[in-house]
Tab-separated table of C-alpha atoms in Angstrom:
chain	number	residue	atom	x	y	z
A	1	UNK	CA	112.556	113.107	106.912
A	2	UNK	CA	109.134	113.543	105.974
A	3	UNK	CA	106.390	112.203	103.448
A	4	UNK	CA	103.491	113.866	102.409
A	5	UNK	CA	100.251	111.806	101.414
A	6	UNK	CA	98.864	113.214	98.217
A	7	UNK	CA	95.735	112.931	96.149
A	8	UNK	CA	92.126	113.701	95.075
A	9	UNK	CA	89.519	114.525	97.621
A	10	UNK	CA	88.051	111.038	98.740
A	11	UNK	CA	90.454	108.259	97.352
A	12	UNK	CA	91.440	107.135	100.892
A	13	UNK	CA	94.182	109.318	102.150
A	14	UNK	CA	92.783	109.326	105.670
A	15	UNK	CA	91.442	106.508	106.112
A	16	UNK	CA	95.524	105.133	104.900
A	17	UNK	CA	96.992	108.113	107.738
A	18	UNK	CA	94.429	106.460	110.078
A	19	UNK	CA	95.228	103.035	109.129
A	20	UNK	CA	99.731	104.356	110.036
A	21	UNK	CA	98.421	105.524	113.119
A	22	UNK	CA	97.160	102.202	114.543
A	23	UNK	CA	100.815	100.862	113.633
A	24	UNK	CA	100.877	99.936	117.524
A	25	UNK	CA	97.852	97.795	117.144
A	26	UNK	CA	99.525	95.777	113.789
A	27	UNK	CA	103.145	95.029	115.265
A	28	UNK	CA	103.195	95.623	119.047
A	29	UNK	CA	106.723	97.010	119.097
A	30	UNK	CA	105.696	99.631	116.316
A	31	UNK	CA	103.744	102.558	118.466
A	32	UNK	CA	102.715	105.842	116.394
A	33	UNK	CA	102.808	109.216	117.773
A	34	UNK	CA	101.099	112.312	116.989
A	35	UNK	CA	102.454	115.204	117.224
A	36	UNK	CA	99.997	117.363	116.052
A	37	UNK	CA	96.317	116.986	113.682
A	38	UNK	CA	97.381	115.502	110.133
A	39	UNK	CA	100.858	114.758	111.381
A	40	UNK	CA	102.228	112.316	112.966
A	41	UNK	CA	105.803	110.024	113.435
A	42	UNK	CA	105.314	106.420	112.690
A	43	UNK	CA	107.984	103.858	113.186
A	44	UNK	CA	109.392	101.801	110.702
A	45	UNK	CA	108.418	98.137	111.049
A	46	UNK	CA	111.977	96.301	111.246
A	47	UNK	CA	112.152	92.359	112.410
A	48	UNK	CA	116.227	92.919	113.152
A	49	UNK	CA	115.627	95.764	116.130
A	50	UNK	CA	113.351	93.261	117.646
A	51	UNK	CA	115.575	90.205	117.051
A	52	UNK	CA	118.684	92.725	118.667
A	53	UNK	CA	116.117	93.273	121.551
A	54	UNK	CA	116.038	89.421	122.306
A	55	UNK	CA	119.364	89.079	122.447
A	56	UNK	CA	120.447	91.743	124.129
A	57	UNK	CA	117.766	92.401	126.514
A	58	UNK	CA	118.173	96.223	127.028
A	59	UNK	CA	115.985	98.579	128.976
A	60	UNK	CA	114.865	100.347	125.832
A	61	UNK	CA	114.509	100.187	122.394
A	62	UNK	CA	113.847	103.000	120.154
A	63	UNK	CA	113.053	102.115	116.103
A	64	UNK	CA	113.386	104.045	113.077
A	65	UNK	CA	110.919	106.686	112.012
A	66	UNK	CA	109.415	108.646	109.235
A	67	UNK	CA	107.630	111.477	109.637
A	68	UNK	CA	103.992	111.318	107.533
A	69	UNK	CA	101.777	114.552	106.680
A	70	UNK	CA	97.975	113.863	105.805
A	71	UNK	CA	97.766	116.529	103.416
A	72	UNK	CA	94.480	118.582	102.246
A	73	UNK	CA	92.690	116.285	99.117
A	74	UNK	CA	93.524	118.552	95.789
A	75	UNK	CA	91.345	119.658	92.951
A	76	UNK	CA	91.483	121.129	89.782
A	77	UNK	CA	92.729	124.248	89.570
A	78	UNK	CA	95.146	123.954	92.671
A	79	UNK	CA	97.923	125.394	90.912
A	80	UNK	CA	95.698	129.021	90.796
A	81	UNK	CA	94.551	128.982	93.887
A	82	UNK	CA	91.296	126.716	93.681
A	83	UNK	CA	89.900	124.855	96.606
A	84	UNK	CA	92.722	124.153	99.589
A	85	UNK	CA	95.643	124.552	96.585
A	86	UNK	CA	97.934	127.009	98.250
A	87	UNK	CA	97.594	125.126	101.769
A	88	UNK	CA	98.153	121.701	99.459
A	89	UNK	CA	101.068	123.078	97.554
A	90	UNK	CA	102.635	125.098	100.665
A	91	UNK	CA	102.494	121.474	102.451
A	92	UNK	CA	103.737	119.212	99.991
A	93	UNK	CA	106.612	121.799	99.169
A	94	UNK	CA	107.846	121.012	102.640
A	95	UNK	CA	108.070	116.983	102.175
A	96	UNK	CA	110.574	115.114	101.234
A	97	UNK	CA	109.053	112.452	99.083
A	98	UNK	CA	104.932	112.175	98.015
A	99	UNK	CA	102.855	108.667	98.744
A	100	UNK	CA	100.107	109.103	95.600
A	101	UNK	CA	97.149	107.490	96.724
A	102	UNK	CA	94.698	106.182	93.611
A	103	UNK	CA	91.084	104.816	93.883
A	104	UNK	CA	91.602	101.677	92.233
A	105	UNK	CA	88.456	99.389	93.589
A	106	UNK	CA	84.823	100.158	92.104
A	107	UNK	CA	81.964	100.964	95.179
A	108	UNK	CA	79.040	102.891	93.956
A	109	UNK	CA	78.293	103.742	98.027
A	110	UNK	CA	81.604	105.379	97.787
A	111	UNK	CA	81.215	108.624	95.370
A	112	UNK	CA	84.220	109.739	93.994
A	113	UNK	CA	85.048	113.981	92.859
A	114	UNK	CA	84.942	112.981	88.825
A	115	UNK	CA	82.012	110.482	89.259
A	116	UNK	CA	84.160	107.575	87.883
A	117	UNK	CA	86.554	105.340	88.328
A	118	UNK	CA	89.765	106.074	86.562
A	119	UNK	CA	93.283	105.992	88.508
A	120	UNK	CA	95.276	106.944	85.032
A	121	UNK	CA	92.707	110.148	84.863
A	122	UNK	CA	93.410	110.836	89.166
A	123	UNK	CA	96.448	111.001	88.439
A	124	UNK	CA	97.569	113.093	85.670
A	125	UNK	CA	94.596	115.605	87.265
A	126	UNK	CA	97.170	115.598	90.598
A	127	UNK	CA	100.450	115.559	87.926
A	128	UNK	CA	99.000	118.196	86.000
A	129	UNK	CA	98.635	120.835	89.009
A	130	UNK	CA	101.899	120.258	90.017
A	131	UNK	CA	103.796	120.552	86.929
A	132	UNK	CA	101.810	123.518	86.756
A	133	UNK	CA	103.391	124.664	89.898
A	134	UNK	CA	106.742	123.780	88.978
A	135	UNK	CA	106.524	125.916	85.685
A	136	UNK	CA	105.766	128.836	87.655
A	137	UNK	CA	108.690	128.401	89.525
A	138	UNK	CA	111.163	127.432	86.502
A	139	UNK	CA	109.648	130.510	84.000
A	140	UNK	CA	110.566	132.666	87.349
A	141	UNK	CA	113.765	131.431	87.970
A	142	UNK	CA	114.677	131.409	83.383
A	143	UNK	CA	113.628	134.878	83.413
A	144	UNK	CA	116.498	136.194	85.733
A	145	UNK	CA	119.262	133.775	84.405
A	146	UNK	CA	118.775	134.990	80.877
A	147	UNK	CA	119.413	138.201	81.659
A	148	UNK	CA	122.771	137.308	82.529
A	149	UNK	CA	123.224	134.321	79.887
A	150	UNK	CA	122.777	137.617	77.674
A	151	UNK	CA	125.731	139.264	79.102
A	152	UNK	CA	127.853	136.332	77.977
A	153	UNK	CA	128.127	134.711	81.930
A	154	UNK	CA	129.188	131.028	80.249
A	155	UNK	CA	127.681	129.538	83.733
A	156	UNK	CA	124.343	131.348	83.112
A	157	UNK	CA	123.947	129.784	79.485
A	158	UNK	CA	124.860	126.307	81.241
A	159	UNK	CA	122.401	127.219	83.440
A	160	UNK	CA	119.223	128.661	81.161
A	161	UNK	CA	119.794	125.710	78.660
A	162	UNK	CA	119.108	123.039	81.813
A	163	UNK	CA	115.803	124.918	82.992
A	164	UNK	CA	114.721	125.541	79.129
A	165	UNK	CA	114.720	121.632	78.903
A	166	UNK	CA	112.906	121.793	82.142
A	167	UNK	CA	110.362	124.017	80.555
A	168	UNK	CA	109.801	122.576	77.513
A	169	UNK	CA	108.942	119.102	79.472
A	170	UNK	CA	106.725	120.512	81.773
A	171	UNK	CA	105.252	121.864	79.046
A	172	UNK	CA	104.607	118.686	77.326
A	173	UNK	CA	103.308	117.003	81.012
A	174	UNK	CA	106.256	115.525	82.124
A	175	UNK	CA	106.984	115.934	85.543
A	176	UNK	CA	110.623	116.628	86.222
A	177	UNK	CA	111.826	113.741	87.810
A	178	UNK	CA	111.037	111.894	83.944
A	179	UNK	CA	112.986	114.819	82.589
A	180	UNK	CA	116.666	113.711	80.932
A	181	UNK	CA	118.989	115.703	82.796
A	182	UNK	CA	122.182	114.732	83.631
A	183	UNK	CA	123.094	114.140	87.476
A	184	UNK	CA	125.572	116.570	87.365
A	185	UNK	CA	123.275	119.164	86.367
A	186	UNK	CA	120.937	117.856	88.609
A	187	UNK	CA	122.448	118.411	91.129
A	188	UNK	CA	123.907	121.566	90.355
A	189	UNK	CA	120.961	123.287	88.709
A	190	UNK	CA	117.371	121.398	89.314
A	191	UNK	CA	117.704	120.001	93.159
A	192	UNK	CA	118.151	124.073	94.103
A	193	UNK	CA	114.717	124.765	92.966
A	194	UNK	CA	113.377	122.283	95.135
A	195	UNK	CA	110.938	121.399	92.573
A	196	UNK	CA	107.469	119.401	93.653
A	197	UNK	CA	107.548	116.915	90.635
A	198	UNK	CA	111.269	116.053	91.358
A	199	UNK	CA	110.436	115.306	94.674
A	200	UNK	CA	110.565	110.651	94.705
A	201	UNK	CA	106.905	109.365	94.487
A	202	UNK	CA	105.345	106.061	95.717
A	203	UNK	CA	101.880	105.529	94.172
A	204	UNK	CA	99.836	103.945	96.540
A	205	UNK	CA	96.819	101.990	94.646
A	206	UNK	CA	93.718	101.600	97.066
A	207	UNK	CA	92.386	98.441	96.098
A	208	UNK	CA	89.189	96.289	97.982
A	209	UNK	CA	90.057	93.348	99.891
A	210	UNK	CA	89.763	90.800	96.665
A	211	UNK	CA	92.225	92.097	95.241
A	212	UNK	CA	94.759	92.559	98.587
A	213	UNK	CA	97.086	89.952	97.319
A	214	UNK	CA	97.044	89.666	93.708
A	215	UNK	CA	96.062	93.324	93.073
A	216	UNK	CA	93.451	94.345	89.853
A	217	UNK	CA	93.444	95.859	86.477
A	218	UNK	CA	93.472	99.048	87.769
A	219	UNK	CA	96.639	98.372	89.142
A	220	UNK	CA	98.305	97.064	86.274
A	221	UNK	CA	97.094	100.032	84.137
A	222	UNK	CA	99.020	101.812	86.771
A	223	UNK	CA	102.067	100.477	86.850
A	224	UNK	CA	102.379	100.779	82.822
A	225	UNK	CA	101.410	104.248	83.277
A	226	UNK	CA	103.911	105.026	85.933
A	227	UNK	CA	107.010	102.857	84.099
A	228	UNK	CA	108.963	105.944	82.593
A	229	UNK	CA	109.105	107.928	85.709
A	230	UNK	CA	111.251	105.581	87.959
A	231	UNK	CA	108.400	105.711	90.963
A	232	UNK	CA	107.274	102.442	93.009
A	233	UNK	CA	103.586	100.861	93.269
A	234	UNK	CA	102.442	99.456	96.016
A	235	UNK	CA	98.708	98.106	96.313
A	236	UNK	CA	96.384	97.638	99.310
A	237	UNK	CA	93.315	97.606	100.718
A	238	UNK	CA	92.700	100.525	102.970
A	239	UNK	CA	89.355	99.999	103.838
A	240	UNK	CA	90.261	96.232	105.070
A	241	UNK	CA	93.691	97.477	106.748
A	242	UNK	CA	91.492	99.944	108.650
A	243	UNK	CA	88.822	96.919	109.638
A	244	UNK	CA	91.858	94.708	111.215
A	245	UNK	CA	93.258	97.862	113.312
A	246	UNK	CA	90.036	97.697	114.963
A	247	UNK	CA	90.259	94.115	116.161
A	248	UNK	CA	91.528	94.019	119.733
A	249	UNK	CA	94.070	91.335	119.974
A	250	UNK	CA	97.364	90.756	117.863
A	251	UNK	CA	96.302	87.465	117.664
A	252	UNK	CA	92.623	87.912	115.900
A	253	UNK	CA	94.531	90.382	113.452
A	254	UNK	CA	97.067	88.109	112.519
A	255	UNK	CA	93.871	85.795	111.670
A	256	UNK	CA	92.528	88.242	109.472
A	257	UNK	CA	95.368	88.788	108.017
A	258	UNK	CA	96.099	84.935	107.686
A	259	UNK	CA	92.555	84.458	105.831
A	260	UNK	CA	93.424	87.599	103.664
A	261	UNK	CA	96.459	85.134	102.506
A	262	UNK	CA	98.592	88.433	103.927
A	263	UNK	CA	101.760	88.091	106.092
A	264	UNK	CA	101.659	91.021	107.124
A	265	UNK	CA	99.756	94.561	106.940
A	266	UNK	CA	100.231	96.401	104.072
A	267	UNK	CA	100.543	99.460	105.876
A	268	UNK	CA	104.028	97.852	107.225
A	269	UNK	CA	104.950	97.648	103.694
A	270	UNK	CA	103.842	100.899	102.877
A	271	UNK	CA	105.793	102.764	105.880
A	272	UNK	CA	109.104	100.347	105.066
A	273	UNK	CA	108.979	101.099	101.573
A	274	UNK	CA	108.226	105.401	102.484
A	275	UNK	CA	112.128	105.026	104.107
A	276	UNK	CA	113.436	103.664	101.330
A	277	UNK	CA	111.972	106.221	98.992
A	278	UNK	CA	113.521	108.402	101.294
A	279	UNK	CA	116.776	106.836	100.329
A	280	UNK	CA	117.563	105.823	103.891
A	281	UNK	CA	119.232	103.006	106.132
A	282	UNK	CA	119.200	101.756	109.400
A	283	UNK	CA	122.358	101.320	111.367
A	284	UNK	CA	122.034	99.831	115.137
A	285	UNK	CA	123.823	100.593	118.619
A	286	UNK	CA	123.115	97.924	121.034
A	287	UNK	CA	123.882	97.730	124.739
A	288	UNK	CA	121.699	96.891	127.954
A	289	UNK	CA	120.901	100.415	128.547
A	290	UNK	CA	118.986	100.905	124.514
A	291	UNK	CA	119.217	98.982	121.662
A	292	UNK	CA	118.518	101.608	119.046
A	293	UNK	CA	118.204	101.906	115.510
A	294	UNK	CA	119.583	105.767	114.190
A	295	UNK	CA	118.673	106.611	110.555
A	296	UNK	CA	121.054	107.499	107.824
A	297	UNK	CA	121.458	108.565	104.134
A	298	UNK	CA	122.503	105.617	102.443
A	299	UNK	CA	126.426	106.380	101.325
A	300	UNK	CA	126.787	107.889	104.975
A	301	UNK	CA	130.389	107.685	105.687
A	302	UNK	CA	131.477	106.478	109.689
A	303	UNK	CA	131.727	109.984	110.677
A	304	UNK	CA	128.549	111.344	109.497
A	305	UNK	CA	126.886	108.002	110.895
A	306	UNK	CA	128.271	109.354	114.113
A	307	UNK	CA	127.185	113.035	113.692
A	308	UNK	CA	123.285	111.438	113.733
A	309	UNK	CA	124.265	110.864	117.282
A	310	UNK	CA	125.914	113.871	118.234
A	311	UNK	CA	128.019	116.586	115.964
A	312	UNK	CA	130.455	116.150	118.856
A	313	UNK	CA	131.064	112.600	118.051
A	314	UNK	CA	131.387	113.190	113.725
A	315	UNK	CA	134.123	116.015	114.734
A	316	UNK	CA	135.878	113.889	117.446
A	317	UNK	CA	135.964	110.597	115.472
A	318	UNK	CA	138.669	108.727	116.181
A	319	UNK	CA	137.379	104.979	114.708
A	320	UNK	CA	134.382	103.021	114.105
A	321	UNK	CA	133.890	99.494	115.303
A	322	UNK	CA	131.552	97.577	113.571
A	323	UNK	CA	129.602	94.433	113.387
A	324	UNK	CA	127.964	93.259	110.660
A	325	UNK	CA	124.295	92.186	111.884
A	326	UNK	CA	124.315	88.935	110.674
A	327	UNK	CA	127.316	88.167	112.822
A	328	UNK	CA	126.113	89.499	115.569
A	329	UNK	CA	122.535	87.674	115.247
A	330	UNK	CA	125.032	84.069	114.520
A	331	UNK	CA	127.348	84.659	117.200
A	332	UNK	CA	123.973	86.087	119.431
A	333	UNK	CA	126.452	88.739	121.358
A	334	UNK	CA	129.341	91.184	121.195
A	335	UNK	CA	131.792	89.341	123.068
A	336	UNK	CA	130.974	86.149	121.256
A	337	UNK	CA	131.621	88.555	117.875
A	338	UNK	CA	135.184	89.530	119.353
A	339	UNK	CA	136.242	85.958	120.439
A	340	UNK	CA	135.646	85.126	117.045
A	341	UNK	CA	137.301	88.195	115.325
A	342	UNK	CA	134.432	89.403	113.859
A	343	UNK	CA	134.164	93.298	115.181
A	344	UNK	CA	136.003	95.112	112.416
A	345	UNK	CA	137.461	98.406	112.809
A	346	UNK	CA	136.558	101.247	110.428
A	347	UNK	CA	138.310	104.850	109.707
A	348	UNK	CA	136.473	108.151	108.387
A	349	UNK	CA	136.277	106.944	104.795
A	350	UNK	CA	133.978	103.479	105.988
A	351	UNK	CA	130.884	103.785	104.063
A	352	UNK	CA	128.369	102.732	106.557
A	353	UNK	CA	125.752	99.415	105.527
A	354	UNK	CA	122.488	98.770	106.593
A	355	UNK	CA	121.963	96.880	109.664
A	356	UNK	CA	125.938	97.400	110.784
A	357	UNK	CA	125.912	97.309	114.765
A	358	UNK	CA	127.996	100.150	115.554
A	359	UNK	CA	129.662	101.312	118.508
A	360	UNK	CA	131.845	104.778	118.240
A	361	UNK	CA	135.718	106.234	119.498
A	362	UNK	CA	135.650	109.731	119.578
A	363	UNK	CA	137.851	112.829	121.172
A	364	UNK	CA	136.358	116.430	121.693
């Protein structure tokens, strides 16, 4: 699963990619990996793997991760062409949910594309481009269902009176995950276009290091400007997050951090919170060879848990047994969790929950 970071030219989208990349050097068991420039797979901070690692002691352990995409600053004018804006557009097409990053500190040493400071203004500049976008692609898609809404096709007319309400909001600025739809339709008639401003969005507010904790105006205007669309906030202070990756020891970060009145980085937040954007869980296997944690969908039944492993073992399942992780961390191992009846087994219909320690029975 991947998510793209988004926004104007100079607001602090690399310096926040930068900031991910030096996860290693904020929580030791948290190592980032590039795969290639403006790309990379960072791991998803998560106190429970590294709890299951003390007790079980196993020769490896291999976290969660998301995949996140730098992506090229956009300006106005994207949506024709202007600048990077097919690149930008081509890129975030391919993600699966967008991290908005907003200027929200004042620096006059720090110039910024508009020559103000106005995260409300950022913002519907970067909305406006994409809904832009998204018309395009809904005007192309109207044109060829009413042609057959016109033969009388009753699924057609369904169909051309769902993207005509999807026109007439984009129209008015409203991105289309704001637009009243119902989830049936949804599902059956927006999710297909794979539509930019349906994709989930996290706005992340760039603030300076006074306002790390409590946040600012800025990001208050924010969040009332955001409170329709069902998106998260989350503030920090890139600049200072970058400035305590560069200290050498775990220790003098965890000072800086300390004076900061921060318990941890905010870039930990940030990456936990790009999962559950996502709308994923964690599920664990633990034995001495790997204690791992293996990513799902939350709703995953058993089986497709499984599958994540290997299709062999979703088309082969037999049963599921499970522990729940707080058993496991009270009882501090498996055979501790069976004396005490605790391991439960689970059939194909067990809707999997995060942090279940899960071991699989399966015939091929």
């Amino acid at each position: 699963m991947k998510a793209g970071i988004v926004g104007l030219p100079n607001v602090g989208k690399s310096t926040l990619f930068n900031c991910l990349s030096n996860a290693k050097a904020q929580s030791a068991n948290f190592p980032f990996c590039t795969i290639e420039p403006n790309i990379g797979v960072v791991n998803v901070p998560d106190t429970r793997i590294e709890k299951l690692e003390e007790l079980v002691n196993p020769e490896r352990v291999i976290p969660a991760t998301v995949e996140i995409v730098d992506i090229a600053g956009l300006v106005k004018g994207a949506s024709k062409g202007e600048g990077l804006g097919n690149q930008f557009l081509g890129n975030i097409r391919e993600t699966d949910a967008i991290l908005h990053v907003l200027r929200c500190f004042d620096n006059d040493n720090v110039v910024h594309v508009d020559g103000s400071i106005d995260p409300i203004r950022d913002k519907e500049t970067i909305d406006m481009e994409l809904q832009l976008k998204d018309l395009e692609s809904v005007e192309k898609k109207l044109d060829k269902v009413k042609r057959a809404a016109r033969t009388g096709n009753k699924e057609a007319q369904k169909e051309e009176a769902v993207l005509s309400i999807l026109k007439d909001g984009l129209e008015a600025g409203t991105s289309v995950r704001a637009i009243s739809v119902s989830d049936d339709d949804r599902i059956e008639y927006v999710k297909p276009l794979q539509l930019i401003t349906d994709k989930p969005v996290m706005y992340v507010c760039n603030v300076d290091e006074e306002a790390a904790v409590d946040g600012n105006t800025y990001v208050e205007k924010v969040k009332q400007a955001v409170a329709k669309e069902n998106a998260k906030v989350i503030y920090l202070a890139v600049g200072t997050e970058a400035d305590i990756t560069e200290l050498e020891t775990y220790e003098e970060r965890q000072m800086f951090l300390e004076d900061l009145g921060l318990s941890e980085p905010g870039s930990a937040k940030l990456i936990r919170g790009a999962y559950k954007l996502l709308d994923l869980e964690t599920y664990f296997t633990a034995g001495v060879k790997e204690v791992r944690a293996w990513t799902i969908p939350v709703g995953a039944t058993a089986p497709q848990a499984a599958g994540v492993i290997h299709t062999d073992f979703e088309k082969g399942f037999i049963r599921a047994e499970v522990i729940s992780y707080d058993d496991y961390i009270n009882y501090g191992s498996e055979s501790k969790v069976k004396e005490a009846g605790k391991m439960r087994v689970e059939g194909k219909e067990y809707v999997v929950k995060d942090g279940d320690v899960m071991h699989f029975r399966f015939n091929v």
